[in-house]
Amino acid sequence: MTLANERPLPEGDEKRRAVRSMFDRVAGRYDLVNRVMTFGMDVGWRRRAVRELRLPGRALVLDLACGTGDLCAELERAGYRPVGFDFSHGMLAAATATAPLVEADVLRLPLRDGVAEGVTCGFALRNVVDLRAFFDELARVVRAGGRIALLDASEPENRVMRAGHGVYFRRVVPRIGGLLSDGAAYAYLPRSMAYLPVPRELLRMLEDAGFPDAERLPLSAGIAQLLVGTRG
Ligand SMILES: C[S@@+](CC[C@H](N)C(=O)[O-])C[C@H]1O[C@@H](n2cnc3c(N)ncnc32)[C@H](O)[C@@H]1O
């Protein structure tokens, strides 16, 4: 199974297998490609996500779909106690973070209800096979009053910006990915935006899951988005 450009986007178990093997393949150069294709802006987006948690020092924060652990490192720098979860063995093996990292599916976390004070998640909403089930799992593991901060890519609202961003994302990013890493994987990246519900729907899903004050913060003129909320 590949995620090459011309094939229809996979769903269900096929998507799960394809996403996992894709991240296993790109793991070694994942951080480098991120820095290059976002001009380093991804670092600032992760910092903002951690800032928006606004939890007490030493709070236990789960970083779901942690990949190589960049958010875990930011959480540690901010004085939290992060634990990362990801199902790609390759991504976890490439991690340099010192936080504990667990190989697990974020749709079925090996954790008891209400164990965490916070959750972060970076750039993985498009990758899970069932976003509602993911939000329900967040609501299960975060205690009342706990906070979530979820980052993902987005499309700018401004028409001119959106057109320019579309060209960059669809034409330039796959080339950068092809040069530095795996072309098919980075051609999938812009296509995977089709999995992401529109902002209004994302917020409704979070409210329904148990985060009544969910809000969306556009970042860098809307090329990224941060969804934050408090567990009701
Ligand atoms: C784009 S990477 C993001 C990594 C990291 N959060 C970051 O900010 O760079 C997406 C990650 O989601 C993970 N992932 C996707 N679906 C998952 C699932 N159901 N369970 C665990 N990890 C998952 C992939 O293995 C991959 O490491």
Short mmCIF file of C-alpha atoms and ligand atoms in Angstrom, two decimals:
data_model
loop_
_atom_site.label_atom_id
_atom_site.label_comp_id
_atom_site.label_asym_id
_atom_site.label_seq_id
_atom_site.Cartn_x
_atom_site.Cartn_y
_atom_site.Cartn_z
CA MET A 1 0.00 0.00 0.00
CA THR A 2 1.32 3.45 -0.88
CA LEU A 3 -0.07 6.91 -0.35
CA ALA A 4 1.00 8.04 -3.81
CA ASN A 5 -0.62 11.03 -5.44
CA GLU A 6 -3.05 9.48 -7.91
CA ARG A 7 -4.70 6.93 -5.59
CA PRO A 8 -7.87 7.66 -3.62
CA LEU A 9 -7.21 8.54 0.01
CA PRO A 10 -7.35 5.41 2.20
CA GLU A 11 -9.86 5.00 5.05
CA GLY A 12 -10.18 2.76 8.11
CA ASP A 13 -7.61 0.01 8.65
CA GLU A 14 -6.00 0.68 5.29
CA LYS A 15 -5.38 4.31 6.32
CA ARG A 16 -4.04 3.22 9.71
CA ARG A 17 -1.51 0.84 8.12
CA ALA A 18 -0.53 3.35 5.44
CA VAL A 19 -0.02 6.25 7.90
CA ARG A 20 2.03 4.12 10.24
CA SER A 21 4.34 2.77 7.53
CA MET A 22 4.69 6.24 5.98
CA PHE A 23 5.90 7.75 9.27
CA ASP A 24 8.22 4.77 9.82
CA ARG A 25 9.74 5.59 6.42
CA VAL A 26 10.17 9.36 6.89
CA ALA A 27 11.19 9.28 10.57
CA GLY A 28 14.94 9.77 10.05
CA ARG A 29 14.53 13.12 8.27
CA TYR A 30 11.13 14.15 9.66
CA ASP A 31 12.44 16.99 11.85
CA LEU A 32 14.70 18.36 9.12
CA VAL A 33 11.89 18.46 6.53
CA ASN A 34 9.55 20.14 9.05
CA ARG A 35 12.05 22.92 9.72
CA VAL A 36 12.76 23.49 6.03
CA MET A 37 9.19 23.39 4.73
CA THR A 38 7.78 25.67 7.46
CA PHE A 39 10.87 27.96 7.50
CA GLY A 40 11.20 27.04 11.18
CA MET A 41 7.71 28.34 12.04
CA ASP A 42 6.65 24.92 13.39
CA VAL A 43 8.89 25.55 16.42
CA GLY A 44 6.94 28.70 17.32
CA TRP A 45 3.59 26.94 16.75
CA ARG A 46 4.52 24.18 19.22
CA ARG A 47 5.65 26.80 21.78
CA ARG A 48 2.33 28.62 21.41
CA ALA A 49 0.42 25.35 21.91
CA VAL A 50 2.30 24.70 25.16
CA ARG A 51 1.74 28.29 26.34
CA GLU A 52 -2.01 27.98 25.75
CA LEU A 53 -2.26 25.06 28.20
CA ARG A 54 -1.92 27.43 31.17
CA LEU A 55 -1.64 24.55 33.66
CA PRO A 56 0.15 24.50 37.03
CA GLY A 57 3.86 23.57 37.04
CA ARG A 58 4.64 19.80 37.01
CA ALA A 59 1.22 19.02 35.51
CA LEU A 60 1.04 15.65 33.72
CA VAL A 61 0.52 16.34 30.01
CA LEU A 62 0.05 13.62 27.40
CA ASP A 63 1.48 14.42 23.99
CA LEU A 64 -0.57 12.29 21.61
CA ALA A 65 0.87 11.24 18.25
CA CYS A 66 4.14 12.62 19.61
CA GLY A 67 6.29 11.52 16.65
CA THR A 68 9.91 12.40 17.34
CA GLY A 69 8.94 14.23 20.54
CA ASP A 70 9.32 17.92 19.69
CA LEU A 71 6.24 18.86 21.72
CA CYS A 72 7.43 16.70 24.63
CA ALA A 73 10.67 18.70 24.67
CA GLU A 74 8.72 22.00 24.70
CA LEU A 75 6.49 20.70 27.50
CA GLU A 76 9.54 19.78 29.56
CA ARG A 77 11.08 23.20 28.98
CA ALA A 78 7.84 24.75 30.27
CA GLY A 79 8.08 22.71 33.49
CA TYR A 80 5.40 20.12 32.73
CA ARG A 81 5.71 16.32 33.01
CA PRO A 82 5.06 15.05 29.46
CA VAL A 83 4.48 11.47 28.33
CA GLY A 84 4.42 10.86 24.56
CA PHE A 85 2.33 8.27 22.69
CA ASP A 86 2.72 7.24 19.06
CA PHE A 87 2.14 4.07 17.03
CA SER A 88 5.11 4.53 14.66
CA HIS A 89 8.08 2.61 15.98
CA GLY A 90 10.32 4.50 13.53
CA MET A 91 9.27 7.94 14.80
CA LEU A 92 9.78 6.93 18.43
CA ALA A 93 13.18 5.42 17.60
CA ALA A 94 14.25 8.71 15.96
CA ALA A 95 13.17 10.76 19.00
CA THR A 96 15.76 12.62 21.04
CA ALA A 97 13.31 13.80 23.74
CA THR A 98 14.08 12.69 27.28
CA ALA A 99 10.40 12.31 28.23
CA PRO A 100 8.96 8.78 28.45
CA LEU A 101 7.52 7.70 25.08
CA VAL A 102 5.02 4.87 24.67
CA GLU A 103 4.25 2.92 21.49
CA ALA A 104 0.45 2.90 21.39
CA ASP A 105 -2.56 3.82 19.27
CA VAL A 106 -3.95 7.16 20.46
CA LEU A 107 -7.48 5.94 19.78
CA ARG A 108 -7.03 3.27 22.50
CA LEU A 109 -4.76 4.72 25.15
CA PRO A 110 -3.55 2.33 27.85
CA LEU A 111 -4.59 4.84 30.53
CA ARG A 112 -7.32 5.17 33.15
CA ASP A 113 -10.04 7.82 32.92
CA GLY A 114 -9.16 11.37 33.99
CA VAL A 115 -5.47 10.63 34.52
CA ALA A 116 -4.08 13.71 32.72
CA GLU A 117 -4.19 17.42 33.43
CA GLY A 118 -3.50 18.27 29.82
CA VAL A 119 -3.11 16.93 26.29
CA THR A 120 -1.19 18.26 23.34
CA CYS A 121 -1.25 16.91 19.80
CA GLY A 122 0.79 18.21 16.87
CA PHE A 123 -0.20 17.78 13.23
CA ALA A 124 -1.96 14.43 13.59
CA LEU A 125 -5.70 15.23 13.41
CA ARG A 126 -5.62 14.41 9.68
CA ASN A 127 -3.91 11.13 10.36
CA VAL A 128 -6.24 9.38 12.79
CA VAL A 129 -8.87 7.14 11.21
CA ASP A 130 -11.75 8.47 13.34
CA LEU A 131 -11.52 12.05 14.61
CA ARG A 132 -14.67 11.83 16.78
CA ALA A 133 -13.30 8.73 18.49
CA PHE A 134 -10.02 10.60 19.04
CA PHE A 135 -11.79 13.57 20.67
CA ASP A 136 -13.80 11.14 22.84
CA GLU A 137 -10.55 9.51 23.93
CA LEU A 138 -9.15 12.97 24.86
CA ALA A 139 -12.26 13.67 26.92
CA ARG A 140 -11.88 10.30 28.66
CA VAL A 141 -8.25 10.75 29.75
CA VAL A 142 -8.33 14.47 30.65
CA ARG A 143 -9.72 15.31 34.09
CA ALA A 144 -12.39 18.02 34.59
CA GLY A 145 -10.74 21.44 34.32
CA GLY A 146 -7.84 19.96 32.30
CA ARG A 147 -6.73 21.61 29.06
CA ILE A 148 -6.09 20.51 25.49
CA ALA A 149 -4.02 22.21 22.76
CA LEU A 150 -4.18 20.60 19.32
CA LEU A 151 -2.17 21.89 16.37
CA ASP A 152 -2.68 21.19 12.71
CA ALA A 153 -2.17 22.68 9.29
CA SER A 154 -4.85 24.96 7.90
CA GLU A 155 -5.80 27.05 4.89
CA PRO A 156 -5.65 30.86 5.13
CA GLU A 157 -9.03 32.63 4.87
CA ASN A 158 -7.67 35.46 2.73
CA ARG A 159 -8.13 34.50 -0.95
CA VAL A 160 -4.74 35.72 -2.16
CA MET A 161 -2.93 34.08 0.75
CA ARG A 162 -4.90 30.87 0.17
CA ALA A 163 -3.92 30.76 -3.51
CA GLY A 164 -0.22 31.31 -2.73
CA HIS A 165 -0.29 28.82 0.09
CA GLY A 166 -2.03 26.26 -2.16
CA VAL A 167 0.76 26.49 -4.74
CA TYR A 168 3.44 26.20 -2.06
CA PHE A 169 1.74 23.30 -0.27
CA ARG A 170 0.79 21.31 -3.38
CA ARG A 171 3.77 22.01 -5.63
CA VAL A 172 6.76 23.04 -3.51
CA VAL A 173 6.35 20.92 -0.37
CA PRO A 174 6.29 17.57 -2.29
CA ARG A 175 9.51 18.63 -4.07
CA ILE A 176 11.25 19.57 -0.84
CA GLY A 177 10.06 16.25 0.61
CA GLY A 178 11.27 14.39 -2.49
CA LEU A 179 14.71 16.00 -2.32
CA LEU A 180 15.26 15.53 1.41
CA SER A 181 13.13 12.49 2.22
CA ASP A 182 10.28 10.55 0.57
CA GLY A 183 8.40 12.24 -2.31
CA ALA A 184 5.23 10.09 -2.03
CA ALA A 185 4.87 10.84 1.68
CA TYR A 186 5.16 14.59 1.12
CA ALA A 187 2.74 14.46 -1.83
CA TYR A 188 0.26 12.89 0.60
CA LEU A 189 0.63 15.78 3.05
CA PRO A 190 -1.39 18.38 1.04
CA ARG A 191 -3.89 15.70 -0.02
CA SER A 192 -4.48 14.70 3.59
CA MET A 193 -6.02 18.14 4.27
CA ALA A 194 -9.19 16.66 2.77
CA TYR A 195 -9.58 14.57 5.95
CA LEU A 196 -9.78 17.68 8.12
CA PRO A 197 -13.28 19.05 8.84
CA VAL A 198 -13.87 22.80 8.42
CA PRO A 199 -13.16 24.94 11.54
CA ARG A 200 -16.84 25.26 12.61
CA GLU A 201 -17.27 21.47 12.44
CA LEU A 202 -14.00 20.86 14.34
CA LEU A 203 -15.19 23.12 17.17
CA ARG A 204 -18.61 21.47 17.26
CA MET A 205 -16.99 18.04 17.50
CA LEU A 206 -14.82 19.20 20.42
CA GLU A 207 -17.80 20.73 22.21
CA ASP A 208 -19.80 17.52 21.73
CA ALA A 209 -16.87 15.48 23.09
CA GLY A 210 -16.78 17.49 26.37
CA PHE A 211 -14.78 20.68 25.75
CA PRO A 212 -17.57 23.31 25.90
CA ASP A 213 -15.28 26.36 25.59
CA ALA A 214 -13.33 25.02 22.59
CA GLU A 215 -11.84 27.78 20.46
CA ARG A 216 -9.69 27.97 17.35
CA LEU A 217 -6.67 30.25 17.05
CA PRO A 218 -5.33 30.78 13.51
CA LEU A 219 -1.51 30.93 13.43
CA SER A 220 0.83 32.62 10.92
CA ALA A 221 -1.96 34.19 8.82
CA GLY A 222 -3.97 30.97 8.97
CA ILE A 223 -1.53 28.42 7.55
CA ALA A 224 -1.71 26.58 10.88
CA GLN A 225 -4.42 26.35 13.52
CA LEU A 226 -4.50 25.71 17.23
CA LEU A 227 -7.59 24.24 18.89
CA VAL A 228 -7.74 24.80 22.63
CA GLY A 229 -10.31 23.88 25.22
CA THR A 230 -11.05 23.01 28.84
CA ARG A 231 -12.56 19.67 29.89
CA GLY A 232 -16.03 20.39 31.23
C1 LIG B 1 2.80 14.66 11.33
S1 LIG B 1 3.38 13.59 12.60
C2 LIG B 1 3.41 14.68 13.99
C3 LIG B 1 4.46 14.35 15.00
C4 LIG B 1 4.60 15.35 16.14
N1 LIG B 1 3.37 15.45 16.90
C5 LIG B 1 5.00 16.73 15.68
O1 LIG B 1 4.46 17.71 16.18
O2 LIG B 1 5.91 16.84 14.86
C6 LIG B 1 1.95 12.62 12.91
C7 LIG B 1 2.20 11.50 13.90
O3 LIG B 1 0.95 10.90 14.22
C8 LIG B 1 1.18 9.54 14.48
N2 LIG B 1 -0.11 8.86 14.47
C9 LIG B 1 -1.07 8.94 13.53
N3 LIG B 1 -2.14 8.20 13.89
C10 LIG B 1 -1.84 7.65 15.09
C11 LIG B 1 -2.53 6.79 15.97
N4 LIG B 1 -3.77 6.35 15.69
N5 LIG B 1 -1.93 6.41 17.11
C12 LIG B 1 -0.67 6.85 17.41
N6 LIG B 1 0.04 7.66 16.62
C13 LIG B 1 -0.54 8.06 15.46
C14 LIG B 1 2.16 9.14 13.37
O4 LIG B 1 2.83 7.95 13.65
C15 LIG B 1 3.09 10.36 13.36
O5 LIG B 1 4.18 10.19 14.21
#
